[in-house]
Coordinates of N, CA and C in Angstrom, one line a residue:
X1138 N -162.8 101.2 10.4 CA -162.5 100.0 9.7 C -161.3 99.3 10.2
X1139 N -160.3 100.0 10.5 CA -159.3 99.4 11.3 C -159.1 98.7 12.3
X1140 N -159.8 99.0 13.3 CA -159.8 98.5 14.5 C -161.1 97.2 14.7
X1141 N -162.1 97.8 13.5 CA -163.1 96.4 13.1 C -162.2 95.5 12.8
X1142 N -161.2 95.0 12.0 CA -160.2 93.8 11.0 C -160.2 93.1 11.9
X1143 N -159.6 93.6 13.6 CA -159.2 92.8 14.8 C -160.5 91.6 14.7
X1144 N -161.9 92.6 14.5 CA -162.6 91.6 15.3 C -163.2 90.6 14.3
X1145 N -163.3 91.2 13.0 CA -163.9 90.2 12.2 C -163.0 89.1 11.9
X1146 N -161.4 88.9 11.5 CA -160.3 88.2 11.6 C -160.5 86.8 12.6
X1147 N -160.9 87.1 13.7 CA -161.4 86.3 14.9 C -161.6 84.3 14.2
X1148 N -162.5 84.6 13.3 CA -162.7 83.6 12.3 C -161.8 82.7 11.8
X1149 N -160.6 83.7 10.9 CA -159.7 83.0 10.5 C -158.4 83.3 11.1
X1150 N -158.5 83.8 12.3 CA -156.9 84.3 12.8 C -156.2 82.9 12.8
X1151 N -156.2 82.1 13.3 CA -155.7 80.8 13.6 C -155.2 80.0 12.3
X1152 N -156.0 80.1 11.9 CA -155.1 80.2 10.1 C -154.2 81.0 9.5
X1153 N -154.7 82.4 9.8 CA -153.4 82.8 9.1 C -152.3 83.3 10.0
X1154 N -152.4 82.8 11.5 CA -151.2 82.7 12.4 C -150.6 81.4 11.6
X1155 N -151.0 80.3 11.2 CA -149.9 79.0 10.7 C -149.8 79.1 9.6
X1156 N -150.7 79.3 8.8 CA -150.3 79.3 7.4 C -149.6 81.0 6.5
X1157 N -150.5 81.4 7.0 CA -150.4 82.8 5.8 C -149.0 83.7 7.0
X1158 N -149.2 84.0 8.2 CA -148.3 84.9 9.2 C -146.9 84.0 9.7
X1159 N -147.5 83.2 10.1 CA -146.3 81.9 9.9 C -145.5 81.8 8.7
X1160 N -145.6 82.0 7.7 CA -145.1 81.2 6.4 C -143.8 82.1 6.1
X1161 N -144.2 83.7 6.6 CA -143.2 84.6 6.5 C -142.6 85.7 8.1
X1162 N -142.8 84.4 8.8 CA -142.4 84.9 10.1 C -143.0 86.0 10.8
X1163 N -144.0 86.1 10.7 CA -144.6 87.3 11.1 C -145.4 86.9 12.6
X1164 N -145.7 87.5 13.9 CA -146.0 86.7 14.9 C -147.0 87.3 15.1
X1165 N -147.8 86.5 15.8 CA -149.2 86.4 16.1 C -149.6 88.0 16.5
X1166 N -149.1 89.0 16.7 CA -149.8 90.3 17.4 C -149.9 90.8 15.9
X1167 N -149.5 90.4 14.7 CA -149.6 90.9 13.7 C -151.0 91.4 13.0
X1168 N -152.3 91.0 14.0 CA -153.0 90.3 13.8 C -153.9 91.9 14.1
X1169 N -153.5 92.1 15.7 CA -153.6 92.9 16.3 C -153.9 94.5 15.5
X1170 N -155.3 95.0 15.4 CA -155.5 96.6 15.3 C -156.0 97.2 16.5
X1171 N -155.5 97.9 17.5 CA -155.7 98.7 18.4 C -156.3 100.3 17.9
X1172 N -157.5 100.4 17.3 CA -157.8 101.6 17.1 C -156.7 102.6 17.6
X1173 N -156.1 103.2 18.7 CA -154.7 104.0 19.0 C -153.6 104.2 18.1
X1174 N -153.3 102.7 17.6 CA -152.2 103.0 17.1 C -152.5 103.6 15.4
X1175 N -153.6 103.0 14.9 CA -154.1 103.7 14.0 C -154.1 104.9 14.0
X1176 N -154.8 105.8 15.2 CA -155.4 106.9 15.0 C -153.8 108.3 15.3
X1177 N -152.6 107.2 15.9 CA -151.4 107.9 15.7 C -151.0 108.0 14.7
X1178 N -150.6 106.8 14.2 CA -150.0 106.7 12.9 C -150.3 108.1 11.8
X1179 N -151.8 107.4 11.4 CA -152.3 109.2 10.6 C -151.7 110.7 11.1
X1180 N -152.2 110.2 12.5 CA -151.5 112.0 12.9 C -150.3 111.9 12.5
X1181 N -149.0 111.2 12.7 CA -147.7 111.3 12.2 C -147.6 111.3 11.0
X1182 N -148.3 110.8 10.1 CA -148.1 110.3 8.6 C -148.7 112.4 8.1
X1183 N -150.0 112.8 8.7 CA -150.3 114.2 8.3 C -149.8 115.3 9.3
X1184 N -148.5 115.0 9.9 CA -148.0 115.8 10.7 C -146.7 116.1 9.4
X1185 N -145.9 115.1 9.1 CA -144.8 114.8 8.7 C -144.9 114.6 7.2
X1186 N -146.0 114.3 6.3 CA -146.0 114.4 4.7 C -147.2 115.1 4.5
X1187 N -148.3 115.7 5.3 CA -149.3 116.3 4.5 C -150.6 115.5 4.6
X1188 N -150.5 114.0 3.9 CA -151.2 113.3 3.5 C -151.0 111.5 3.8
X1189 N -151.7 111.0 3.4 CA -151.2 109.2 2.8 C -150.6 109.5 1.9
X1190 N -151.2 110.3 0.6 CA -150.4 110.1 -0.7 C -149.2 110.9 -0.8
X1191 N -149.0 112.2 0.4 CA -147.7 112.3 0.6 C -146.7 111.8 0.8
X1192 N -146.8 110.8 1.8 CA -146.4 109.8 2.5 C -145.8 108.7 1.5
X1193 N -146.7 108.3 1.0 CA -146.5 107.1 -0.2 C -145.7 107.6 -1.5
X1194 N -146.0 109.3 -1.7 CA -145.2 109.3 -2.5 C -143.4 109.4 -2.5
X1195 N -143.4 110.0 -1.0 CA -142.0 110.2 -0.6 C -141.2 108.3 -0.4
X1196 N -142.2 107.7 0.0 CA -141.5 106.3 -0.3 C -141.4 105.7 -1.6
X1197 N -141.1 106.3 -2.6 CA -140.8 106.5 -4.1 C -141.6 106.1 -5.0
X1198 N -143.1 105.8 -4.4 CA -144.3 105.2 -5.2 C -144.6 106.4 -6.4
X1199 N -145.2 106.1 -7.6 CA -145.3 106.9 -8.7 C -146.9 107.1 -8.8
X1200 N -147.0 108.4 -9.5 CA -148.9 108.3 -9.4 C -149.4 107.0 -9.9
X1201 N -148.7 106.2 -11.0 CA -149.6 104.8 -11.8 C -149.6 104.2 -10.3
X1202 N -148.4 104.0 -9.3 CA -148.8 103.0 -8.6 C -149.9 103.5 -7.5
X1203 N -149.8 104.6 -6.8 CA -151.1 104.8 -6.1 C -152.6 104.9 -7.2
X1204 N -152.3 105.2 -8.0 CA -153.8 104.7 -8.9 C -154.5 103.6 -9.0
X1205 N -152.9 102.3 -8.8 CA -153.3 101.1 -8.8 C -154.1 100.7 -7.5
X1206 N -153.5 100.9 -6.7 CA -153.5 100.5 -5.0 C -154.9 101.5 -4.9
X1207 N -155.2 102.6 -5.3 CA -156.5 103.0 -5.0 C -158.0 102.0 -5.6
X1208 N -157.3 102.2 -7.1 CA -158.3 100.7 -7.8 C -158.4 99.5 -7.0
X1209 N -157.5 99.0 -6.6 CA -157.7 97.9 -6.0 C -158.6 97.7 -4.5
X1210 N -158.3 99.3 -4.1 CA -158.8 99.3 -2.7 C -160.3 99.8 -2.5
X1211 N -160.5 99.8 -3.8 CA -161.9 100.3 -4.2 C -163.0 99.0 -4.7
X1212 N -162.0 97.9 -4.3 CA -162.6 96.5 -4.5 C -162.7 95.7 -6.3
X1213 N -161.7 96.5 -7.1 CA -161.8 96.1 -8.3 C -161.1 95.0 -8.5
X1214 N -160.0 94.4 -7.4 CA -158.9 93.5 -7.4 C -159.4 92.5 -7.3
X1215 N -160.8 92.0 -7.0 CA -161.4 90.7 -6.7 C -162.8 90.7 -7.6
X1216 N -162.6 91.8 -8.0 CA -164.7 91.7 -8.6 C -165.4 92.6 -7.7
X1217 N -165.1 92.5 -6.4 CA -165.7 92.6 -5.4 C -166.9 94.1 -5.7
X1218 N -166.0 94.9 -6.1 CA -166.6 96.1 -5.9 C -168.1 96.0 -6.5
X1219 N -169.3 96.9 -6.3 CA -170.7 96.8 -7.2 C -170.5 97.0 -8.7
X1220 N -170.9 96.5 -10.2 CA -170.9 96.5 -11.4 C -170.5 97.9 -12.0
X1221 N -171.1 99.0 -11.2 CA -171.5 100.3 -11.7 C -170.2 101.1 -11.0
X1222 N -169.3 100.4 -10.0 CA -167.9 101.5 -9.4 C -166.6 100.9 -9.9
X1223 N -167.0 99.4 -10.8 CA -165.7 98.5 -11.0 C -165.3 99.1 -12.6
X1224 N -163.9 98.6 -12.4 CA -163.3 99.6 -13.7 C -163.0 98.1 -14.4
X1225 N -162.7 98.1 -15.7 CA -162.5 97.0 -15.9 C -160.6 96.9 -16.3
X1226 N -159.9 98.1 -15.8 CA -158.5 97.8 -15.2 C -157.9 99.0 -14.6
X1227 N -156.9 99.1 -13.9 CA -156.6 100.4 -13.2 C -156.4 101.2 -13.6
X1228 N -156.6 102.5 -13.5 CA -156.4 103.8 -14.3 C -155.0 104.0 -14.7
X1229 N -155.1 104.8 -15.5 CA -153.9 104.8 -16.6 C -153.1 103.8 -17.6
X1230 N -153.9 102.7 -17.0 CA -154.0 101.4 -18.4 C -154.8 102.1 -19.0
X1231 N -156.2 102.3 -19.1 CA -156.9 102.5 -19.6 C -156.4 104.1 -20.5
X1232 N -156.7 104.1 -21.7 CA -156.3 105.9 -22.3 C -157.6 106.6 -22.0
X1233 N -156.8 107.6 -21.9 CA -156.9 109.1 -21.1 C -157.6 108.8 -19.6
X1234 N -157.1 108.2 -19.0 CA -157.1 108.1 -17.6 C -155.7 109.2 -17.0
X1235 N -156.7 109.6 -15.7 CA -155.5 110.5 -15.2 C -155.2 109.7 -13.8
X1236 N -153.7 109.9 -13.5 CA -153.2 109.1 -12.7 C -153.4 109.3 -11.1
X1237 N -153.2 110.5 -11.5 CA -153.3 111.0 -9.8 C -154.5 111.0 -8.7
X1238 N -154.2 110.2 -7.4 CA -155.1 109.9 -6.9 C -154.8 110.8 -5.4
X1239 N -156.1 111.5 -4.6 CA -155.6 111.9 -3.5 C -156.3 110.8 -2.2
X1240 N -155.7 110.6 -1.5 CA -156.1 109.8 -0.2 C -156.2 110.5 1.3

């Protein structure tokens, strides 16, 4: 999926080089997924915390917030997701939701 972003992006890269990458100084390679650097990253991120959600949690994130960012990335942030996997808000809003997510 990573290294796909490069190519589907193609479309709108030029937009969000002026408007959206531009606006906060970010420069055009930003754009850039090299499957490689991807496939290190992980290895350092489960060399060095275990996990992602190791990782995320050592940068002071709390389980509500990886619950959130999991919901979201599960397509509930836009509708997006299919009717039957969309939540109607992130877990642990909801009661008796458990927070903890593994990645």
């Amino acid at each position: 999926d990573y290294a796909l972003s490069e190519k589907c992006l193609v479309p709108v890269r030029r937009r969000m080089e002026l408007l959206d990458m531009g606006a906060v100084g970010l420069p055009p390679a930003f754009c850039e997924s090299p499957a490689p650097v991807m496939l290190n990253l992980l290895r350092h991120i489960r060399a060095n915390y275990g996990s992602v959600h190791g990782y995320l949690r050592s940068a002071g994130l709390s389980d509500q917030e990886l619950a959130t960012i999991a919901w979201c990335l599960r397509g509930n942030f836009c509708g997006i997701a299919p009717p039957h996997t969309r939540l109607s808000q992130p877990p642990g809003l909801a009661s008796n939701s458990s927070a903890h997510v593994n990645f």
